[in-house]
Each structure stands twice: as structure tokens, then as C-alpha cells.
Amino acid sequence: MALAKAFKFGGAGVTGRTGTLRSISLVMAFMAAAFVLGVMCVFIGDATAVKPAFFIGLPLALLIGFAFIISPKTLVLAILLTRAGLDPVFSEAKFAAIGGLGGLVNLAIILLAALLIASDPKRVPRAAWMVWLPFMTIQLIGLGYSPDLLPNVRLFLGQSATMAVFLLAFYLVDDWDSMRRMLKLIVISSFPVAVYTLVCIALGKTSGNLDDVSAASSRYAGPFSHPNLLAFYVVLVMGILLYLWRRKGSTAGWLSRAGIMVYMLVLLVMLFATKTRSAWVSAAALFFLYGLFVERRFLVYLALVGFAAMLVPDVRDRVLALNQGNEVVQYARLNSFAWRKVLWADALNWMGAKQYLFGYGAGGFFFNSPHFFSLSGGHRVGAHSVPVQLLFEVGVIGVSTYLLMFWRTMRFALRIHMADRTLAVVASAIVISYLLISFSDNMLAYLVFNWYFWFAVGAVCSVAIRSTVAVSPAATAVTASPPRFTARRTYGQLR
């Protein structure tokens, strides 16, 4: 009975026929869990000889399993709080063919979202589902004619987990206070990432997942697999900190505001250490929009930081490198942007006219890249552009559903302008930055960053969909109490 109550979320008591069915389901679930854990014991026992990180695999699996039964909501929060900092563990505890702990956590998030949302479907309105469903539907169709099915099934499950995180934000956020708590959770999740990265910088330990040229440029990735991932994650956290900085205003003590400022400077150092130029542009756009619409003095800060950054040789060389290697000539090494332009041109020229509507299937770009990319050297490469990748793999329809996701989230972000202008500006800037970066990077592959990005966006969208402001524009000024709002419509009407 106690275990059955653990799965009770506001429903009727476990009695009669329903109670019997639930009891049987629980028994079957525990039998299945026992079987799975038994298999895992054998597998992990052999795997630890190859990868010592699997030593923690079984304890983590048990912990996730028990937390799933005892408190699914707490498990969601715990995963979001620790996923970024534990990324090195997940990266080590996996095998190319079958995945590993990361796949287990992805599956847990999907199941948690299904369980929690099914317990109270009205908490996730129809408008939230329609942000992701068109895109995921096209991705699922693309799997049906994928040239390399298994790895793309794993990528699809990763995208499904990202969608689950977005929907979970609607389950966890139903007012302004809960939204701000979720944003603070993202900031707290960055603390172990910052410590790990600073230690790497102190030890000179750069990312190991780079080509020779990138490795020679001393780019730091912290706990993540690539510097770009760390850079985009840092920009997201900086955006949230800008909002919290403005939110605290005169209501917070000088120590709290000083703490935010110091941590912002730490994140800025980490951002420059990644040497990710697109993230630098993204951060500059974030601060520019914040300064333009919220606090003008940040425009001065932006100019000063930009000038100081160009005095640092590594940063200056990274920026000036774009002036070299722009011509495709024999024995010349292209810069990263020129290399991308050749890749995109080769891909689009190779495509047949019939494929522009539906593409070559999920994973088609990576699979076919040795055939069309003149600089591939026989190796497979990613598209380094989400629109180009989607056009190649799932056609114009896929690109349209991708852009539709951002159009809808932008509308939600702008809806709260009268309630909280700072949040509307920061959220819009983050969404625009993500979309712009996706034109020149493999954003669909950055699972950890996508989780936090879409969870933050989901938290903002949840407030925007559920409420409308009932106060004057003057309420956007910094006050001691949050702005009041009234329900726009009931959950049933939203559905």
C-alpha cells in the first residue's frame, strides 16, 4: 500500500479493482527491475575491467530506481542539478554500440515525464506540446528511411529526453516563484562545472575531443566533451544571472549582488577560455540587448570588456584568424568558417531535387559526407549547421518545424513583457542566440546544453502561457514583491 501511494498524485485511493491492477503492475515492475539489475550486475562486472567509471554504474542505477519509486519529482530536480557536473562520468561510462549511464538517465527522464504528466495531464497545456511535437514527428518519420538506423535511434531518444525536460518545466512551474526557483537551480548546477573548469585551466588540461589544430589552440572544455558545449552553457547561465541581478535590485544586500558579479566574471573567464567565437558573439548580443532595453550602463561594460579582451593575445589571435585561410587552394588550411562554407556548398550541390522535400533520412548527412565533401579525406563529418543538416536529412518540412519551435517560444517570451520586461528581454535574447548559433554548429548533438536551455525556456513559457499581467507597466521596476497576475484561462481551455 505504501508503494502504491508513492505513485498516487491526487487520484483516488488504491481500492477495489483499480487497487488490484496497480498492485499487479507494481509487482511486475519490481520483477522487471530485478531482472534488469541482475543483467546490469553481470555487464558492469565485466565492463569495469575496461572502464573503471562503471564501478559507480550499479549504485547510480539503484539510486535512480529507488528515487523513481519514492519521489519522481525529487529525482527530476536531482538529475537537473547534477547532470552537468557529472558529465565526465557519463562520458566515460559508455560504450559506442550500446550507450551507458547517459542513456539510462535519458530513459529515466522520458519515463519520469510520462509518469508525472500522466498523473495530471492538465498541467501541461496543448500549447506546450505543440512547440515540440511537429519537429519530433518529422524526426521520427526520418528514422523510417535512415541510412544508419541504430546510432540515429539513440540520437532520437536524446532529443526525446530534451522534449521531456521542456514538458517537465510545465509540470514544475506554475507561478513566478516556482519559475525563479527553477532558474536558480540551473545556476546552482553550474557551480561544479565552474570548479572543474577552473581546475582544468590551472592544470593546463584542455579538451581531448579536438582535432590537432584546435588542440594546439588550447581550448578548454571543462567537464564537457567539447569547448563549444561549455561555451553555450556558460552563456545560458550568464543570461539567467543577468535576470537575477536585475531582479534583486535594491532588495538584496551588497554581498548577494557582489556574489553575482564575481561569479559573472568567473563565467566570463571560462567563456574566453573556450575560444568559441560563436559563443562570444552570442554573449555580446545578450549583453547588448540587455543594455539596450534594460540597463544602458551594460553597453559601456560590453565595450570595455571587448576592448580588454582584444588586448589578450590568445583572444586577439582567435578573432584575427578569420582573416586567414579563406581561399580553397592546394596545401592551404582553411579557417573554420571557410571550411564550413565549403562543406555546406558541397552538400547542397550534391543533393538531388527530389530530396529537397523529405531528404535522405535521419543521419543522412553524416553517413553520406565522404561521398560529397571534397575535403572529407574519406572521413565522416557533421553538418555544423542545424538547418543544413535538417534540409539534407528531412527536407524543407524538417527545417520548417525546427524554425516553428523558436517562433512559438519567442511569442511566449514576448507575452510577459508587461509583467517582467527584464525576463522577456533575456529570454528572447537567449532564444535568438541559440537559433543564430544553430546556423553554424551541431546544436542537436549538444545534449547537456539542450537540456538546460529547453528547461529554462520551458519555465518561462509556462508562466507566459498560464497567466497574463494585471498590473501597470510601472510594475516592471524592481520591487520587493513579485508582480501579480491573474489566470488567462483554465488548463482545460488551454487544452
PDB file of N, CA and C in Angstrom, residues 46-108:
ATOM      1  N   ASP A  46      31.870  -7.028 -15.889  1.00  0.00           N
ATOM      2  CA  ASP A  46      32.831  -7.189 -16.980  1.00  0.00           C
ATOM      3  C   ASP A  46      33.332  -5.842 -17.490  1.00  0.00           C
ATOM      4  N   ALA A  47      32.444  -4.837 -17.471  1.00  0.00           N
ATOM      5  CA  ALA A  47      32.797  -3.547 -18.054  1.00  0.00           C
ATOM      6  C   ALA A  47      33.817  -2.793 -17.225  1.00  0.00           C
ATOM      7  N   THR A  48      33.823  -3.008 -15.913  1.00  0.00           N
ATOM      8  CA  THR A  48      34.755  -2.248 -15.070  1.00  0.00           C
ATOM      9  C   THR A  48      36.205  -2.559 -15.389  1.00  0.00           C
ATOM     10  N   ALA A  49      36.458  -3.734 -15.955  1.00  0.00           N
ATOM     11  CA  ALA A  49      37.831  -4.060 -16.333  1.00  0.00           C
ATOM     12  C   ALA A  49      38.295  -3.180 -17.485  1.00  0.00           C
ATOM     13  N   VAL A  50      37.329  -2.715 -18.303  1.00  0.00           N
ATOM     14  CA  VAL A  50      37.657  -1.867 -19.439  1.00  0.00           C
ATOM     15  C   VAL A  50      37.576  -0.401 -19.070  1.00  0.00           C
ATOM     16  N   LYS A  51      36.490  -0.028 -18.351  1.00  0.00           N
ATOM     17  CA  LYS A  51      36.265   1.368 -17.966  1.00  0.00           C
ATOM     18  C   LYS A  51      35.926   1.430 -16.483  1.00  0.00           C
ATOM     19  N   PRO A  52      36.862   1.869 -15.656  1.00  0.00           N
ATOM     20  CA  PRO A  52      36.625   1.917 -14.213  1.00  0.00           C
ATOM     21  C   PRO A  52      35.427   2.767 -13.815  1.00  0.00           C
ATOM     22  N   ALA A  53      35.010   3.705 -14.665  1.00  0.00           N
ATOM     23  CA  ALA A  53      33.867   4.553 -14.320  1.00  0.00           C
ATOM     24  C   ALA A  53      32.605   3.738 -14.107  1.00  0.00           C
ATOM     25  N   PHE A  54      32.567   2.515 -14.646  1.00  0.00           N
ATOM     26  CA  PHE A  54      31.394   1.679 -14.465  1.00  0.00           C
ATOM     27  C   PHE A  54      31.268   1.156 -13.036  1.00  0.00           C
ATOM     28  N   PHE A  55      32.281   1.369 -12.202  1.00  0.00           N
ATOM     29  CA  PHE A  55      32.161   0.989 -10.801  1.00  0.00           C
ATOM     30  C   PHE A  55      30.970   1.667 -10.142  1.00  0.00           C
ATOM     31  N   ILE A  56      30.667   2.901 -10.569  1.00  0.00           N
ATOM     32  CA  ILE A  56      29.546   3.615  -9.967  1.00  0.00           C
ATOM     33  C   ILE A  56      28.256   3.388 -10.750  1.00  0.00           C
ATOM     34  N   GLY A  57      28.321   2.586 -11.797  1.00  0.00           N
ATOM     35  CA  GLY A  57      27.145   2.377 -12.627  1.00  0.00           C
ATOM     36  C   GLY A  57      25.998   1.735 -11.880  1.00  0.00           C
ATOM     37  N   LEU A  58      26.242   0.635 -11.193  1.00  0.00           N
ATOM     38  CA  LEU A  58      25.177  -0.055 -10.474  1.00  0.00           C
ATOM     39  C   LEU A  58      24.630   0.768  -9.321  1.00  0.00           C
ATOM     40  N   PRO A  59      25.497   1.390  -8.477  1.00  0.00           N
ATOM     41  CA  PRO A  59      24.929   2.245  -7.425  1.00  0.00           C
ATOM     42  C   PRO A  59      24.055   3.369  -7.977  1.00  0.00           C
ATOM     43  N   LEU A  60      24.484   3.987  -9.068  1.00  0.00           N
ATOM     44  CA  LEU A  60      23.671   5.048  -9.657  1.00  0.00           C
ATOM     45  C   LEU A  60      22.356   4.496 -10.187  1.00  0.00           C
ATOM     46  N   ALA A  61      22.424   3.335 -10.825  1.00  0.00           N
ATOM     47  CA  ALA A  61      21.206   2.725 -11.348  1.00  0.00           C
ATOM     48  C   ALA A  61      20.233   2.402 -10.212  1.00  0.00           C
ATOM     49  N   LEU A  62      20.751   1.859  -9.113  1.00  0.00           N
ATOM     50  CA  LEU A  62      19.907   1.557  -7.956  1.00  0.00           C
ATOM     51  C   LEU A  62      19.317   2.830  -7.368  1.00  0.00           C
ATOM     52  N   LEU A  63      20.155   3.856  -7.251  1.00  0.00           N
ATOM     53  CA  LEU A  63      19.685   5.123  -6.690  1.00  0.00           C
ATOM     54  C   LEU A  63      18.577   5.720  -7.549  1.00  0.00           C
ATOM     55  N   ILE A  64      18.772   5.710  -8.854  1.00  0.00           N
ATOM     56  CA  ILE A  64      17.757   6.237  -9.759  1.00  0.00           C
ATOM     57  C   ILE A  64      16.481   5.417  -9.646  1.00  0.00           C
ATOM     58  N   GLY A  65      16.637   4.103  -9.566  1.00  0.00           N
ATOM     59  CA  GLY A  65      15.466   3.240  -9.467  1.00  0.00           C
ATOM     60  C   GLY A  65      14.657   3.486  -8.208  1.00  0.00           C
ATOM     61  N   PHE A  66      15.323   3.549  -7.054  1.00  0.00           N
ATOM     62  CA  PHE A  66      14.609   3.791  -5.799  1.00  0.00           C
ATOM     63  C   PHE A  66      14.003   5.187  -5.761  1.00  0.00           C
ATOM     64  N   ALA A  67      14.745   6.174  -6.254  1.00  0.00           N
ATOM     65  CA  ALA A  67      14.214   7.548  -6.279  1.00  0.00           C
ATOM     66  C   ALA A  67      13.006   7.637  -7.204  1.00  0.00           C
ATOM     67  N   PHE A  68      13.037   6.872  -8.284  1.00  0.00           N
ATOM     68  CA  PHE A  68      11.911   6.843  -9.215  1.00  0.00           C
ATOM     69  C   PHE A  68      10.643   6.381  -8.503  1.00  0.00           C
ATOM     70  N   ILE A  69      10.791   5.410  -7.614  1.00  0.00           N
ATOM     71  CA  ILE A  69       9.640   4.869  -6.899  1.00  0.00           C
ATOM     72  C   ILE A  69       9.203   5.785  -5.759  1.00  0.00           C
ATOM     73  N   ILE A  70      10.184   6.315  -5.020  1.00  0.00           N
ATOM     74  CA  ILE A  70       9.867   7.077  -3.805  1.00  0.00           C
ATOM     75  C   ILE A  70       9.371   8.482  -4.132  1.00  0.00           C
ATOM     76  N   SER A  71      10.084   9.218  -4.988  1.00  0.00           N
ATOM     77  CA  SER A  71       9.717  10.604  -5.276  1.00  0.00           C
ATOM     78  C   SER A  71      10.183  10.985  -6.671  1.00  0.00           C
ATOM     79  N   PRO A  72       9.359  10.735  -7.688  1.00  0.00           N
ATOM     80  CA  PRO A  72       9.755  11.064  -9.063  1.00  0.00           C
ATOM     81  C   PRO A  72      10.104  12.535  -9.250  1.00  0.00           C
ATOM     82  N   LYS A  73       9.344  13.434  -8.628  1.00  0.00           N
ATOM     83  CA  LYS A  73       9.600  14.863  -8.782  1.00  0.00           C
ATOM     84  C   LYS A  73      10.973  15.229  -8.234  1.00  0.00           C
ATOM     85  N   THR A  74      11.327  14.685  -7.075  1.00  0.00           N
ATOM     86  CA  THR A  74      12.645  14.949  -6.491  1.00  0.00           C
ATOM     87  C   THR A  74      13.749  14.416  -7.381  1.00  0.00           C
ATOM     88  N   LEU A  75      13.513  13.271  -8.007  1.00  0.00           N
ATOM     89  CA  LEU A  75      14.508  12.692  -8.906  1.00  0.00           C
ATOM     90  C   LEU A  75      14.746  13.610 -10.104  1.00  0.00           C
ATOM     91  N   VAL A  76      13.695  14.194 -10.644  1.00  0.00           N
ATOM     92  CA  VAL A  76      13.846  15.126 -11.760  1.00  0.00           C
ATOM     93  C   VAL A  76      14.750  16.289 -11.362  1.00  0.00           C
ATOM     94  N   LEU A  77      14.468  16.874 -10.205  1.00  0.00           N
ATOM     95  CA  LEU A  77      15.262  18.007  -9.734  1.00  0.00           C
ATOM     96  C   LEU A  77      16.712  17.603  -9.482  1.00  0.00           C
ATOM     97  N   ALA A  78      16.904  16.411  -8.921  1.00  0.00           N
ATOM     98  CA  ALA A  78      18.260  15.942  -8.637  1.00  0.00           C
ATOM     99  C   ALA A  78      19.047  15.728  -9.929  1.00  0.00           C
ATOM    100  N   ILE A  79      18.404  15.179 -10.949  1.00  0.00           N
ATOM    101  CA  ILE A  79      19.079  14.961 -12.228  1.00  0.00           C
ATOM    102  C   ILE A  79      19.484  16.291 -12.850  1.00  0.00           C
ATOM    103  N   LEU A  80      18.566  17.247 -12.849  1.00  0.00           N
ATOM    104  CA  LEU A  80      18.874  18.556 -13.424  1.00  0.00           C
ATOM    105  C   LEU A  80      19.970  19.272 -12.644  1.00  0.00           C
ATOM    106  N   LEU A  81      20.006  19.047 -11.346  1.00  0.00           N
ATOM    107  CA  LEU A  81      21.001  19.711 -10.511  1.00  0.00           C
ATOM    108  C   LEU A  81      22.405  19.157 -10.730  1.00  0.00           C
ATOM    109  N   THR A  82      22.506  17.883 -11.077  1.00  0.00           N
ATOM    110  CA  THR A  82      23.811  17.216 -11.118  1.00  0.00           C
ATOM    111  C   THR A  82      24.270  16.805 -12.518  1.00  0.00           C
ATOM    112  N   ARG A  83      23.384  16.828 -13.498  1.00  0.00           N
ATOM    113  CA  ARG A  83      23.724  16.273 -14.815  1.00  0.00           C
ATOM    114  C   ARG A  83      24.940  16.955 -15.442  1.00  0.00           C
ATOM    115  N   ALA A  84      25.013  18.285 -15.337  1.00  0.00           N
ATOM    116  CA  ALA A  84      26.139  18.997 -15.959  1.00  0.00           C
ATOM    117  C   ALA A  84      27.455  18.650 -15.283  1.00  0.00           C
ATOM    118  N   GLY A  85      27.486  18.666 -13.947  1.00  0.00           N
ATOM    119  CA  GLY A  85      28.724  18.393 -13.228  1.00  0.00           C
ATOM    120  C   GLY A  85      29.202  16.965 -13.359  1.00  0.00           C
ATOM    121  N   LEU A  86      28.269  16.034 -13.586  1.00  0.00           N
ATOM    122  CA  LEU A  86      28.631  14.617 -13.698  1.00  0.00           C
ATOM    123  C   LEU A  86      28.894  14.186 -15.136  1.00  0.00           C
ATOM    124  N   ASP A  87      28.951  15.126 -16.054  1.00  0.00           N
ATOM    125  CA  ASP A  87      29.135  14.750 -17.452  1.00  0.00           C
ATOM    126  C   ASP A  87      30.396  13.931 -17.705  1.00  0.00           C
ATOM    127  N   PRO A  88      31.531  14.193 -17.014  1.00  0.00           N
ATOM    128  CA  PRO A  88      32.706  13.337 -17.239  1.00  0.00           C
ATOM    129  C   PRO A  88      32.442  11.870 -16.912  1.00  0.00           C
ATOM    130  N   VAL A  89      31.641  11.631 -15.877  1.00  0.00           N
ATOM    131  CA  VAL A  89      31.319  10.254 -15.506  1.00  0.00           C
ATOM    132  C   VAL A  89      30.495   9.596 -16.603  1.00  0.00           C
ATOM    133  N   PHE A  90      29.484  10.324 -17.095  1.00  0.00           N
ATOM    134  CA  PHE A  90      28.637   9.763 -18.144  1.00  0.00           C
ATOM    135  C   PHE A  90      29.421   9.552 -19.436  1.00  0.00           C
ATOM    136  N   SER A  91      30.378  10.423 -19.708  1.00  0.00           N
ATOM    137  CA  SER A  91      31.185  10.279 -20.921  1.00  0.00           C
ATOM    138  C   SER A  91      32.078   9.041 -20.854  1.00  0.00           C
ATOM    139  N   GLU A  92      32.605   8.760 -19.666  1.00  0.00           N
ATOM    140  CA  GLU A  92      33.481   7.601 -19.510  1.00  0.00           C
ATOM    141  C   GLU A  92      32.706   6.294 -19.425  1.00  0.00           C
ATOM    142  N   ALA A  93      31.543   6.337 -18.776  1.00  0.00           N
ATOM    143  CA  ALA A  93      30.780   5.108 -18.539  1.00  0.00           C
ATOM    144  C   ALA A  93      29.827   4.831 -19.691  1.00  0.00           C
ATOM    145  N   LYS A  94      30.374   4.672 -20.887  1.00  0.00           N
ATOM    146  CA  LYS A  94      29.541   4.349 -22.034  1.00  0.00           C
ATOM    147  C   LYS A  94      30.362   3.567 -23.049  1.00  0.00           C
ATOM    148  N   PHE A  95      29.645   2.835 -23.880  1.00  0.00           N
ATOM    149  CA  PHE A  95      30.246   2.130 -24.999  1.00  0.00           C
ATOM    150  C   PHE A  95      29.578   2.623 -26.282  1.00  0.00           C
ATOM    151  N   ALA A  96      30.352   2.671 -27.342  1.00  0.00           N
ATOM    152  CA  ALA A  96      29.854   3.243 -28.589  1.00  0.00           C
ATOM    153  C   ALA A  96      28.614   2.517 -29.099  1.00  0.00           C
ATOM    154  N   ALA A  97      28.563   1.205 -28.906  1.00  0.00           N
ATOM    155  CA  ALA A  97      27.474   0.434 -29.512  1.00  0.00           C
ATOM    156  C   ALA A  97      26.178   0.497 -28.715  1.00  0.00           C
ATOM    157  N   ILE A  98      26.263   0.562 -27.373  1.00  0.00           N
ATOM    158  CA  ILE A  98      25.051   0.413 -26.564  1.00  0.00           C
ATOM    159  C   ILE A  98      24.776   1.588 -25.659  1.00  0.00           C
ATOM    160  N   GLY A  99      25.645   2.592 -25.632  1.00  0.00           N
ATOM    161  CA  GLY A  99      25.414   3.715 -24.734  1.00  0.00           C
ATOM    162  C   GLY A  99      25.943   3.404 -23.344  1.00  0.00           C
ATOM    163  N   GLY A 100      25.286   3.887 -22.318  1.00  0.00           N
ATOM    164  CA  GLY A 100      25.758   3.654 -20.960  1.00  0.00           C
ATOM    165  C   GLY A 100      24.889   4.381 -19.963  1.00  0.00           C
ATOM    166  N   LEU A 101      25.528   5.000 -18.942  1.00  0.00           N
ATOM    167  CA  LEU A 101      24.776   5.690 -17.904  1.00  0.00           C
ATOM    168  C   LEU A 101      23.998   6.871 -18.472  1.00  0.00           C
ATOM    169  N   GLY A 102      24.569   7.564 -19.464  1.00  0.00           N
ATOM    170  CA  GLY A 102      23.855   8.677 -20.075  1.00  0.00           C
ATOM    171  C   GLY A 102      22.545   8.227 -20.690  1.00  0.00           C
ATOM    172  N   GLY A 103      22.574   7.089 -21.365  1.00  0.00           N
ATOM    173  CA  GLY A 103      21.345   6.550 -21.940  1.00  0.00           C
ATOM    174  C   GLY A 103      20.339   6.173 -20.871  1.00  0.00           C
ATOM    175  N   LEU A 104      20.839   5.662 -19.738  1.00  0.00           N
ATOM    176  CA  LEU A 104      19.952   5.320 -18.627  1.00  0.00           C
ATOM    177  C   LEU A 104      19.253   6.559 -18.081  1.00  0.00           C
ATOM    178  N   VAL A 105      19.993   7.648 -17.939  1.00  0.00           N
ATOM    179  CA  VAL A 105      19.402   8.890 -17.435  1.00  0.00           C
ATOM    180  C   VAL A 105      18.415   9.462 -18.457  1.00  0.00           C
ATOM    181  N   ASN A 106      18.742   9.377 -19.751  1.00  0.00           N
ATOM    182  CA  ASN A 106      17.801   9.832 -20.775  1.00  0.00           C
ATOM    183  C   ASN A 106      16.487   9.070 -20.675  1.00  0.00           C
ATOM    184  N   LEU A 107      16.600   7.758 -20.526  1.00  0.00           N
ATOM    185  CA  LEU A 107      15.406   6.934 -20.408  1.00  0.00           C
ATOM    186  C   LEU A 107      14.635   7.277 -19.141  1.00  0.00           C
ATOM    187  N   ALA A 108      15.367   7.523 -18.045  1.00  0.00           N
ATOM    188  CA  ALA A 108      14.707   7.882 -16.784  1.00  0.00           C
ATOM    189  C   ALA A 108      13.927   9.181 -16.925  1.00  0.00           C
TER     190      ALA A 108
END
